[in-house]
Coordinates of C-alpha atoms in Angstrom, one line a residue:
X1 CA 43.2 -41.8 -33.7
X2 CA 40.3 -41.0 -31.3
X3 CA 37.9 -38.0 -31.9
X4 CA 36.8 -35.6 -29.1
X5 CA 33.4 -36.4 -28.3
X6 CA 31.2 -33.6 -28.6
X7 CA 30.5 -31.1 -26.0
X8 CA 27.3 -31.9 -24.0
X9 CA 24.9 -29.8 -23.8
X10 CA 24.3 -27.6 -20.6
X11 CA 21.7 -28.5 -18.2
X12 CA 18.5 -27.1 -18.8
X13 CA 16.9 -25.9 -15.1
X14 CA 15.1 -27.9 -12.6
X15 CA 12.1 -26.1 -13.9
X16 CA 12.2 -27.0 -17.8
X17 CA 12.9 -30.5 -16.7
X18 CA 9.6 -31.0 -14.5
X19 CA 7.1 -27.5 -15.4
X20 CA 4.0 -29.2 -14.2
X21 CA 6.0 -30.3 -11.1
X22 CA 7.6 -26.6 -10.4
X23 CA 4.2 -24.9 -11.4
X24 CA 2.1 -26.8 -9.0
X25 CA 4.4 -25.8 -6.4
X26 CA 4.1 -22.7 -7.0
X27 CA 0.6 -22.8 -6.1
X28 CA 0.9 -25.4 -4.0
X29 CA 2.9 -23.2 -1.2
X30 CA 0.8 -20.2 -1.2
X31 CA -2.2 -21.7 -0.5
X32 CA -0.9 -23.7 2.5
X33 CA 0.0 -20.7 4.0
X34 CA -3.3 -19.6 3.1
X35 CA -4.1 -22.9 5.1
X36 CA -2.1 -22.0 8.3
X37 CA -3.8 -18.4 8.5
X38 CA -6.7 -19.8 8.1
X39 CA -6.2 -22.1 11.0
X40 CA -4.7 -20.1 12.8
X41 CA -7.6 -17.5 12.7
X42 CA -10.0 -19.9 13.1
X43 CA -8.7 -21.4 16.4
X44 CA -8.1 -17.9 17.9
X45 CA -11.6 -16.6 16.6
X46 CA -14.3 -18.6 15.6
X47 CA -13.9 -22.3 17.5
X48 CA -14.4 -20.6 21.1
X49 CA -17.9 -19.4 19.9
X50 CA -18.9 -23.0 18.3
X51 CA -20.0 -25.5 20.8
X52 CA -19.1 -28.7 21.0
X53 CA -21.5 -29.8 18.7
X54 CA -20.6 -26.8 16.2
X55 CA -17.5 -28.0 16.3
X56 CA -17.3 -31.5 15.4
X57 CA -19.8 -30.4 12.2
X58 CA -17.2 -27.7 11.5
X59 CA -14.0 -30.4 11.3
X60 CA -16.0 -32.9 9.1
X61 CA -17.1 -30.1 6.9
X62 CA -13.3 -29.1 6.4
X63 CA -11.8 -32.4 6.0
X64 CA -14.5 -33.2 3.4
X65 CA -14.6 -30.0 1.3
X66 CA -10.8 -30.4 1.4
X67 CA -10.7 -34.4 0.1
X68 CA -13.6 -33.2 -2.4
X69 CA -12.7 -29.3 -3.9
X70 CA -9.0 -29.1 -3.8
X71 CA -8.0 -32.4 -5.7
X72 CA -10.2 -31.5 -8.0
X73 CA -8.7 -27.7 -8.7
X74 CA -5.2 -28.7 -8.4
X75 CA -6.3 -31.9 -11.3
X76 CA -7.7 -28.7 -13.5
X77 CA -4.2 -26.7 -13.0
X78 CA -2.4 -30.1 -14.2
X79 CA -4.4 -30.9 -16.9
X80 CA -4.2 -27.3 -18.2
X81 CA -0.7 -27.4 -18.3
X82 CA 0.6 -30.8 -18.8
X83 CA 0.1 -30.4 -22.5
X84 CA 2.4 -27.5 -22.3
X85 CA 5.1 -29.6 -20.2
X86 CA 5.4 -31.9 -22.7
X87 CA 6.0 -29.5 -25.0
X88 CA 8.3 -27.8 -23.2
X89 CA 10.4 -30.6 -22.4
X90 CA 10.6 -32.2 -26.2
X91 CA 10.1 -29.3 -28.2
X92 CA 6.9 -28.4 -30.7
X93 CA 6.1 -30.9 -33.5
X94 CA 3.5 -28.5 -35.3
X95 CA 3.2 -24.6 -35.5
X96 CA -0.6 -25.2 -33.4
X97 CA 1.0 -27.1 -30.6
X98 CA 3.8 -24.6 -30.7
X99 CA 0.5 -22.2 -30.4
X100 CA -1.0 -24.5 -27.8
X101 CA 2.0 -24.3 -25.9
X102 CA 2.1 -20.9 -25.5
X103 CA -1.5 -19.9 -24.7
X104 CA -1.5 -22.5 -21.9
X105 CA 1.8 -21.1 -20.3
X106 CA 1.6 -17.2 -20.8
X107 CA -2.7 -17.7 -19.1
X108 CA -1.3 -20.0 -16.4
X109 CA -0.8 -17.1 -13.4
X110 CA -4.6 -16.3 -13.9
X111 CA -5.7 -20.3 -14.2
X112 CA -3.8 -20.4 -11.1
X113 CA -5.2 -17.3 -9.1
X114 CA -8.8 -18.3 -10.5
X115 CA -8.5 -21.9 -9.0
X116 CA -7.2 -20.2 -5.6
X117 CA -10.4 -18.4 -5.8
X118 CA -12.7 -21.1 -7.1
X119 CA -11.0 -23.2 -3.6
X120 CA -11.4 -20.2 -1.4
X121 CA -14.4 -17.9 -1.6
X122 CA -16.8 -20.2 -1.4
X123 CA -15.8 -21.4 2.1
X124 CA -17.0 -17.9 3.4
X125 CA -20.4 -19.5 3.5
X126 CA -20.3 -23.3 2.8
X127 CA -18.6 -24.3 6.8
X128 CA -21.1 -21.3 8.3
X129 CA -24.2 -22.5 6.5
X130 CA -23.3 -26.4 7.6
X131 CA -22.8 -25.2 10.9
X132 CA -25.9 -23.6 11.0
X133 CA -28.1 -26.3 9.1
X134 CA -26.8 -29.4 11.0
X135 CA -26.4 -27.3 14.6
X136 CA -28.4 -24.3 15.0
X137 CA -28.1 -21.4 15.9
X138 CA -25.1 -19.6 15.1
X139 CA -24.1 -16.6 16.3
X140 CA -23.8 -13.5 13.8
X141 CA -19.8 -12.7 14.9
X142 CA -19.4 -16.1 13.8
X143 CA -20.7 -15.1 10.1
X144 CA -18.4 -12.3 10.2
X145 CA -15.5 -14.0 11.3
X146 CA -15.7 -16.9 8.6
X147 CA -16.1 -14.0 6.2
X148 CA -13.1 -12.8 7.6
X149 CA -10.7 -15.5 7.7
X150 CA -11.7 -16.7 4.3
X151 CA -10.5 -13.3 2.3
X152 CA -7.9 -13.3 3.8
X153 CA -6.4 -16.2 2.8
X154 CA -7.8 -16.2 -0.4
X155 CA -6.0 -13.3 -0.7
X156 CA -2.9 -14.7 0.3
X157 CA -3.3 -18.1 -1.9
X158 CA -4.7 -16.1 -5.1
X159 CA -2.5 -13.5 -5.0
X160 CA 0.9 -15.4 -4.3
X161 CA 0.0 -18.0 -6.3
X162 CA 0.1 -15.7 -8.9
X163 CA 3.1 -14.2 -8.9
X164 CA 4.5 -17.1 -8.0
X165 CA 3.6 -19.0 -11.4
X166 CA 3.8 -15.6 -13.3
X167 CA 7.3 -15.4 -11.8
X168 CA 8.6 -19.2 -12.6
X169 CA 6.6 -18.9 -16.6
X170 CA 8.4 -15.7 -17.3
X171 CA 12.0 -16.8 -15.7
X172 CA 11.7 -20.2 -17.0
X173 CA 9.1 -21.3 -19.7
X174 CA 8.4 -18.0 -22.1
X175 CA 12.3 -18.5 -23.3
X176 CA 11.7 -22.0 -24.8
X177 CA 8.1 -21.1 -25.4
X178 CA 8.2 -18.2 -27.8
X179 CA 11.8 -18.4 -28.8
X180 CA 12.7 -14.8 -30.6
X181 CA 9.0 -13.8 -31.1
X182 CA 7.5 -11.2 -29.4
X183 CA 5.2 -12.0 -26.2
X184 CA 3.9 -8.7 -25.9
X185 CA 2.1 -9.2 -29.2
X186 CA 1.5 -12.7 -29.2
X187 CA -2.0 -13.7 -29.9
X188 CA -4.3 -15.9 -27.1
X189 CA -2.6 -14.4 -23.8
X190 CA -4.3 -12.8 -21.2
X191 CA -2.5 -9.4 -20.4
X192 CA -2.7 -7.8 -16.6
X193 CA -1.0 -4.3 -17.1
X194 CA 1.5 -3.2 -14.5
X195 CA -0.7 -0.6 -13.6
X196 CA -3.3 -3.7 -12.2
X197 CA -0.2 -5.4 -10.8
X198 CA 0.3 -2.9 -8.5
X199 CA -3.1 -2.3 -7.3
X200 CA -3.3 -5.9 -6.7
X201 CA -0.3 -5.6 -4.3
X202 CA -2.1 -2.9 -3.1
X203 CA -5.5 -4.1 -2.4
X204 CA -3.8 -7.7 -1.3
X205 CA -1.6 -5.7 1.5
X206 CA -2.9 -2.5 2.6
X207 CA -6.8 -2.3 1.5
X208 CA -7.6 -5.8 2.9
X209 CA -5.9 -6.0 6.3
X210 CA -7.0 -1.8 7.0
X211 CA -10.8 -3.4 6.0
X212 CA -10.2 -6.8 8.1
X213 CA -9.3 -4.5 11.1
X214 CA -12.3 -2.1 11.1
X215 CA -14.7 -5.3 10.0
X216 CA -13.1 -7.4 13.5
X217 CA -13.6 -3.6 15.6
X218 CA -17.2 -3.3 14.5
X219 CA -17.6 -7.4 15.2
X220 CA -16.1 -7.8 17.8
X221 CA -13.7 -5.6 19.2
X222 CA -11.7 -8.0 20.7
X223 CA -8.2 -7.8 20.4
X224 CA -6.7 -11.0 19.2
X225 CA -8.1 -10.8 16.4
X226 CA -6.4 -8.0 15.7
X227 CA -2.9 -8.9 16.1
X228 CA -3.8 -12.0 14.4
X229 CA -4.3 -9.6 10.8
X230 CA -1.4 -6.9 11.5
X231 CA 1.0 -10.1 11.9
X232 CA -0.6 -12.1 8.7
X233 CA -0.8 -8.9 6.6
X234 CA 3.4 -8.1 7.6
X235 CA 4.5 -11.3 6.4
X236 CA 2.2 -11.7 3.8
X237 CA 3.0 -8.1 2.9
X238 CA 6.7 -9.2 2.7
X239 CA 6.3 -12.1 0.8
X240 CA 4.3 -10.5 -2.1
X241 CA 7.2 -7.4 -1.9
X242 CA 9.6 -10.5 -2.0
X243 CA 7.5 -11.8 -5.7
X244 CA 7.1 -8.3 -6.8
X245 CA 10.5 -7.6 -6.6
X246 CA 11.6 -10.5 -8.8
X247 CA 9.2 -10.1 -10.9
X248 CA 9.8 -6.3 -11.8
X249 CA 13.4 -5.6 -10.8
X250 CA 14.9 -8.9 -12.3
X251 CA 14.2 -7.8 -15.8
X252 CA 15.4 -3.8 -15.1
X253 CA 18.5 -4.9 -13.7
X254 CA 19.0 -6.8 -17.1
X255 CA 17.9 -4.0 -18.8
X256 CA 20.1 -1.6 -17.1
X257 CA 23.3 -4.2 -17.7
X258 CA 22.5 -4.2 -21.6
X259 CA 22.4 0.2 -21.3
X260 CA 25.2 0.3 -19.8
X261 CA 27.2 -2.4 -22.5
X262 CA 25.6 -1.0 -24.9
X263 CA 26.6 2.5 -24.3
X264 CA 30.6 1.0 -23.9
X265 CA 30.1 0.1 -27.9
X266 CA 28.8 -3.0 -27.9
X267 CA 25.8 -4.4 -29.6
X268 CA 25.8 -7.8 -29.1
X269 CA 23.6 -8.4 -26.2
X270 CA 20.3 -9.6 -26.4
X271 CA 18.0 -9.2 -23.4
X272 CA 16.6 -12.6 -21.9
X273 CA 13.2 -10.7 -20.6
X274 CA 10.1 -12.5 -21.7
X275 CA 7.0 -11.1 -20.4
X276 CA 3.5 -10.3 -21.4
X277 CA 3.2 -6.8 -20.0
X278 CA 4.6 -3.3 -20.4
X279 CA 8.5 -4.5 -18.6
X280 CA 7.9 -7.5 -21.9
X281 CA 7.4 -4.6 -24.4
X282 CA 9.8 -2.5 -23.5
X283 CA 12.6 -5.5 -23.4
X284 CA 11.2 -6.2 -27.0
X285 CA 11.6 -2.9 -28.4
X286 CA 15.2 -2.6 -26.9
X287 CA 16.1 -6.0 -28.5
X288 CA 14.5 -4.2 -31.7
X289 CA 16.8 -1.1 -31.2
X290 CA 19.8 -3.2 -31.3
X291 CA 18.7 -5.3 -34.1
X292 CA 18.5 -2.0 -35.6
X293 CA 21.7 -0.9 -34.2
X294 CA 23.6 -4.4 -35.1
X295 CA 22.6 -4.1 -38.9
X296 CA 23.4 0.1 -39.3
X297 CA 27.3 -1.2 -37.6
X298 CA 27.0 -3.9 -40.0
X299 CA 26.3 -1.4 -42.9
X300 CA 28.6 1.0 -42.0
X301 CA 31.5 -1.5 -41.6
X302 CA 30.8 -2.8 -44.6
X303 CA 30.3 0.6 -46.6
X304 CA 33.7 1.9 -44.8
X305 CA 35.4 -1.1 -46.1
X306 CA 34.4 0.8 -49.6
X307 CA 34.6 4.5 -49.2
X308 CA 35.7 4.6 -45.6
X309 CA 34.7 4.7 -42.4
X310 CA 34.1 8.4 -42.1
X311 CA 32.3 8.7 -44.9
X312 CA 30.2 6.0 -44.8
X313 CA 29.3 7.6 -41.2
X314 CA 28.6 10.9 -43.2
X315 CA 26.3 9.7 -45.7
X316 CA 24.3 7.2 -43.1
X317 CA 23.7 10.5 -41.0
X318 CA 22.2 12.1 -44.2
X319 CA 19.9 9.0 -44.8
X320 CA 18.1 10.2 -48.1
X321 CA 19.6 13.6 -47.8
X322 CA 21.7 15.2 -51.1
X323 CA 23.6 18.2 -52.0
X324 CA 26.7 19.5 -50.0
X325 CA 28.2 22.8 -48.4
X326 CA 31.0 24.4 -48.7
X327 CA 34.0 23.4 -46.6
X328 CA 37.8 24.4 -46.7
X329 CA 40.1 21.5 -47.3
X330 CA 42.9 20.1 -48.2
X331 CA 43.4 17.6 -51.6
X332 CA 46.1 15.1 -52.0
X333 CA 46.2 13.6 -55.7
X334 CA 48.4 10.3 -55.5
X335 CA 49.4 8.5 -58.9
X336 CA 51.8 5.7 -59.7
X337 CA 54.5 6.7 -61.8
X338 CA 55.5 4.5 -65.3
X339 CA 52.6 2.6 -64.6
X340 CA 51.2 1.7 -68.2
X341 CA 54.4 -0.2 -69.0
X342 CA 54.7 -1.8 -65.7
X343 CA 51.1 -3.0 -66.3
X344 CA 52.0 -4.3 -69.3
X345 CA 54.4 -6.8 -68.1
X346 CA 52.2 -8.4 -65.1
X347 CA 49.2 -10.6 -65.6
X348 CA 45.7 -9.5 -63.9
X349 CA 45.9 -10.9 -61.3
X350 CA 49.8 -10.3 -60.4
X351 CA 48.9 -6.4 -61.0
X352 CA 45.6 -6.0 -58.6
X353 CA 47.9 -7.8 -56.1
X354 CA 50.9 -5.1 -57.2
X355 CA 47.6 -2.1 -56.6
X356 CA 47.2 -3.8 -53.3
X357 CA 49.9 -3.8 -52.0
X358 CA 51.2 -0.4 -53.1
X359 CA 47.8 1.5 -51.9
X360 CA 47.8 -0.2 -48.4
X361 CA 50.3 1.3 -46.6
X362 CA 49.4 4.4 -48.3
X363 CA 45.3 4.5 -47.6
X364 CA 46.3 3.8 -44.1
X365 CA 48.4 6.7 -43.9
X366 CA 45.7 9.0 -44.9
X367 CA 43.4 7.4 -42.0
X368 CA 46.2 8.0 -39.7
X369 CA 45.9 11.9 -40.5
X370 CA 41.9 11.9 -40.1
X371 CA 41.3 11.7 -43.9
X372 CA 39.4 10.0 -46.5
X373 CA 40.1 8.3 -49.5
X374 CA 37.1 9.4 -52.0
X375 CA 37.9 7.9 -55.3
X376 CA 40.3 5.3 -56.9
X377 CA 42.0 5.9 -60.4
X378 CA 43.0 3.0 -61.4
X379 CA 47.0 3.8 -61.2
X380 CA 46.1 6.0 -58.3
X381 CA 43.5 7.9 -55.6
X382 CA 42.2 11.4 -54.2
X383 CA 42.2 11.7 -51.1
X384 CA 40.5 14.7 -49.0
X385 CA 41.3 15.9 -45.4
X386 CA 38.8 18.5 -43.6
X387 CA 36.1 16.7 -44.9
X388 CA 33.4 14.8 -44.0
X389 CA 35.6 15.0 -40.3
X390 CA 36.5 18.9 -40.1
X391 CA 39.8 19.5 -38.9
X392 CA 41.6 23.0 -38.4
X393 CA 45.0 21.5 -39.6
X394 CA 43.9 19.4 -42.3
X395 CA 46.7 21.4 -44.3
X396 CA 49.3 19.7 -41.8
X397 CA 47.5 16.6 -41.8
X398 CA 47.6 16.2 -45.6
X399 CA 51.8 17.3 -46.2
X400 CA 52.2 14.5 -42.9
X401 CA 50.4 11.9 -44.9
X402 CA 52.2 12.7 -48.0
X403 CA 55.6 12.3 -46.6
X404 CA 54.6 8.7 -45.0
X405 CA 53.5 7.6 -48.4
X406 CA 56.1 8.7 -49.9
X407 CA 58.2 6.9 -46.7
X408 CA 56.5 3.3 -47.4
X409 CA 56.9 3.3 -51.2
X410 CA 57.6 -0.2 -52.1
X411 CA 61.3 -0.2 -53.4
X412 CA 61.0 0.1 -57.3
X413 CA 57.8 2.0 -57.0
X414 CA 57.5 5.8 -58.0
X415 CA 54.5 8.3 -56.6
X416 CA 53.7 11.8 -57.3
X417 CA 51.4 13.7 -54.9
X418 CA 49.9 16.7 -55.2
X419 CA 48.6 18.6 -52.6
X420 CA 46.2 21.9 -52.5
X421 CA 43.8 24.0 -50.3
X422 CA 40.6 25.7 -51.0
X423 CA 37.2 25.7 -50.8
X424 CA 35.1 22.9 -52.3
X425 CA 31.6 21.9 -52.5
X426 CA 31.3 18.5 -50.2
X427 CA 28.5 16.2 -50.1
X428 CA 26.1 13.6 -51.9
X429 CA 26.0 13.8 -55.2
X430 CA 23.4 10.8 -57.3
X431 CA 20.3 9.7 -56.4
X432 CA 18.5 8.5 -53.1
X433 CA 18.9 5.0 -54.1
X434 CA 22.6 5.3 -55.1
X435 CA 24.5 8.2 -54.2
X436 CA 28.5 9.2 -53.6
X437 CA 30.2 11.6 -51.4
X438 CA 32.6 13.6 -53.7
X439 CA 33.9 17.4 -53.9
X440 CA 33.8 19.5 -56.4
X441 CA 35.1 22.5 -57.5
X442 CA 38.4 24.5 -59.1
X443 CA 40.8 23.1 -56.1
X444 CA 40.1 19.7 -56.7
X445 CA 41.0 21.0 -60.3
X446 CA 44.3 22.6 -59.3
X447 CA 45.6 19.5 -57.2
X448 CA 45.1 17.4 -60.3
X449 CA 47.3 19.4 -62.1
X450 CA 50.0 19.9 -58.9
X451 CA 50.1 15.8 -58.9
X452 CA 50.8 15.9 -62.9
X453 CA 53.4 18.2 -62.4
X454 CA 55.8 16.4 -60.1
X455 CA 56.5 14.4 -63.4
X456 CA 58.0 18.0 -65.0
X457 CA 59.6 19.0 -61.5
X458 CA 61.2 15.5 -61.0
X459 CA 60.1 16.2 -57.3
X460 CA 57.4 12.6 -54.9
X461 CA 55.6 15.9 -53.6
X462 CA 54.7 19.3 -54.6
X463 CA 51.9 21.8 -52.8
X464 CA 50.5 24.8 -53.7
X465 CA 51.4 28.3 -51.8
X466 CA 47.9 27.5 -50.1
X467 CA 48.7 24.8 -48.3
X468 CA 51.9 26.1 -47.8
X469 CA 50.9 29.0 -46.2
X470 CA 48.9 27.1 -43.5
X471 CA 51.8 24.9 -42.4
X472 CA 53.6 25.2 -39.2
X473 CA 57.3 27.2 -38.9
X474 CA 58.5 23.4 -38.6
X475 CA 58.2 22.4 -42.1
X476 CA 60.8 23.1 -44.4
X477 CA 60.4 23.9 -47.2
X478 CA 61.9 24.5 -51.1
X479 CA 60.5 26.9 -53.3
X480 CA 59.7 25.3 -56.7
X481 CA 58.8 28.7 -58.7
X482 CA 55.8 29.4 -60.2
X483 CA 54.9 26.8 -62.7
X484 CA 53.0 26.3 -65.8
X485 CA 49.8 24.0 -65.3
X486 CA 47.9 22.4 -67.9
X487 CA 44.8 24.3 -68.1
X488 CA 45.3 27.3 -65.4
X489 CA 46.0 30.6 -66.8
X490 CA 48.0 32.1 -64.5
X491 CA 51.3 30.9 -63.0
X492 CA 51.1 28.7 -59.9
X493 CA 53.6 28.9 -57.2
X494 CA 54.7 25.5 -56.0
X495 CA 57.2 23.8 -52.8
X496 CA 58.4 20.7 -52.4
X497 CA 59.1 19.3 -48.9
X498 CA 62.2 19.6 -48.2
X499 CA 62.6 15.9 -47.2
X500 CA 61.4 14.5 -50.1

């Protein structure tokens, strides 16, 4: 016989399997289209005001600076992460690389924008100052225009770039980086709130081109230039609300999923938002909520398993909370008739499984009429309706119950049920660290002796003129007489359901 081989594993994403590949790209894009504006600006602007002279120093400054600086930056970004890829790709040997790991990955965005920067700004003055050294003079619009053409595509390289990489680390690498631990409070990562975020959209898209325009006015006046900004600064502009987007509405859309399943009931959704700002925090403390909320379902499950569901919900609303109030209910006393000698002939084990059995069909009646089963007695149980779940008919509700007990009786079994209504005293009785929801008082008392009575009365089911006088026109009912309870003064009046 041949085994099943075992499920392979998914594929992990393009990204985990090459990061220093997909990061470089990411930085790798923007700043050619830094490239093009640039080019772009420069053929429009500043070569017609070089001569021919100017501009054969101009072209071997560019293609050197660009063999020399940009190798060189884009080595830095590699070695910074590579460390981190490999880690990423075969896991963490030791807690420090595991540390490693993470510091490189979560500072990568701004590693990435400072390289763009290190690459960019200072070509503002190193092509004018070659110009001007090697073939003089140059003209001052010239200055301006280099200026010009440099920010702005520093901004667009810096600025991209990191979104980009900030975009791909948080989508891709914080998962397997960090695992279930918190990024927002992980130690070594450079933070930029979302507050900065957006006033480095702004500043990138609106304060820039606005200041580009009234810089080329006062240069030059011309208008080329000008289109040449409004057209880079709408598609740049679109591009960065493009990043932004991801970046932000990816993780509230998850957010807004997990609300909304949450909200249907169900709790086991775990948000996959990893992020070091205040959209990482907030994904964190809502994973936190639902731990929370898993383990009070798992408490109360587990609880209502021992003094059911309702009340387990009552005392977890109370927390530390004792003491009681008064509430009108309705008691049902339940007791297994001839049960010492039954005992007697069953082992252990046969006569829990007999208890079983028997109290089954009879605990789930109760739940069926909004009660609660409060205590087992051995041969027997009390069971309370109007409390901890009020209910106006809890009367109704317990004489129902009692005649499906009494209905589902195993065949050789005999029950007596009492039933009574009054007021009791309902609540947490013990300690903080252990406590029990019971209720006291003299008609928990009186049912107790109702129940003891249907032995005397050779009747399943007796209630008190009480509860009697709270049921409908639809239950009939025989009259029993007053009766003669152990330890109540006065006679009690008694009925029997007329079906049982």
């Amino acid at each position: 016989m041949t085994t099943a081989p075992p499920p392979a594993d998914p594929p992990r994403p393009w990204a985990l399997r090459h990061p220093v590949l997909a990061s470089v790209l990411c930085i790798l894009v923007p700043n050619a289209l830094g490239s093009v504006a640039n080019i772009l600006y420069n053929l429009l602007n500043i070569a017609p005001r070089l001569s021919p002279a100017q501009t054969e120093v101009f072209n071997r400054s560019i293609l050197v600076y660009n063999l020399l600086v940009y190798p060189a930056l884009f080595g830095c970004f590699i070695a910074w992460l590579l460390p981190a890829g490999r880690t990423l790709q075969r896991g963490a040997r030791t807690p420090a690389e595991a540390e490693d790991c993470r510091r490189r990955v979560g500072n990568s965005p701004f590693v990435a924008a400072a390289l763009a920067s290190l690459g960019w700004l200072p070509c503002a003055f190193v092509f004018p100052v070659a110009i001007a050294i090697a073939e003089p003079p140059l003209p001052g619009a010239v200055w301006a225009h280099f200026a010009l053409s440099t920010l702005v595509s520093w901004a667009i390289a810096a600025t991209q770039g990191f979104f980009a990489v900030d975009l791909l680390v948080s989508r891709r690498f914080f998962g397997p980086a960090f695992g279930t631990d918190r990024v927002s409070e992980a130690p070594g990562l450079w933070r930029l709130p979302l507050s900065m975020r957006f006033l480095l959209v702004y500043l990138s898209t609106s304060l820039l081109p606005i200041a580009s325009i009234v810089a080329i006015t006062l240069a030059s006046g011309g208008r080329a230039p000008l289109l040449y900004v409004a057209a880079v600064s709408v598609l740049f502009g679109l591009g960065l609300a493009w990043l932004t987007a991801r970046t932000f509405l990816g993780p509230i859309a998850e957010l807004h999923a997990a609300l909304a399943h949450v909200k249907e009931g169900g709790f086991d959704v775990r948000l996959d938002v990893h992020r070091a700002d205040e959209l990482g925090a907030l994904a964190e403390g809502f994973d936190e909520m639902l731990r929370g909320l898993r383990e009070r379902e798992r408490i109360r499950d587990t609880f209502g398993r021992s003094v059911g569901r309702h009340v387990a919900t009552e005392l977890l609303r109370q927390e530390h909370r004792l003491g009681g109030e008064t509430r009108d209910v309705t008691i049902l006393f339940l007791d297994i008739r001839d049960f010492t000698p039954l005992a007697a002939r069953m082992s252990p084990t046969e006569l829990v499984a007999l208890l079983n059995r028997v109290f089954g069909p009879m605990i789930q009646a109760v739940w069926e009429e909004r009660g609660e089963v409060l205590t087992f007695l051995g041969d027997g149980f009390v069971a309370v309706f109007g409390a901890p779940l009020p209910s106006d008919d809890h009367a109704e509700r317990a004489v129902r119950a009692a005649g499906r007990m009494h209905e589902r009786c195993d065949p050789g079994i005999r029950i007596g049920i009492g039933i009574h209504t009054g007021p009791v005293v309902a609540g947490s009785v013990g300690t903080p660290e252990r406590k029990q929801y019971t209720i006291i008082g003299e008609a928990v008392n009186l049912a107790s002796r109702i129940e003891s009575y249907t032995k005397e009365a050779k009747r399943p089911i007796l209630l008190s003129a009480e509860t009697a006088a709270r049921l409908g026109d639809g239950v009939g009912l025989d009259p029993i007489g007053p009766a003669r309870l152990k330890g109540v003064a006065e006679l009690v009046p008694l009925f029997a359901p007329r079906q049982a």
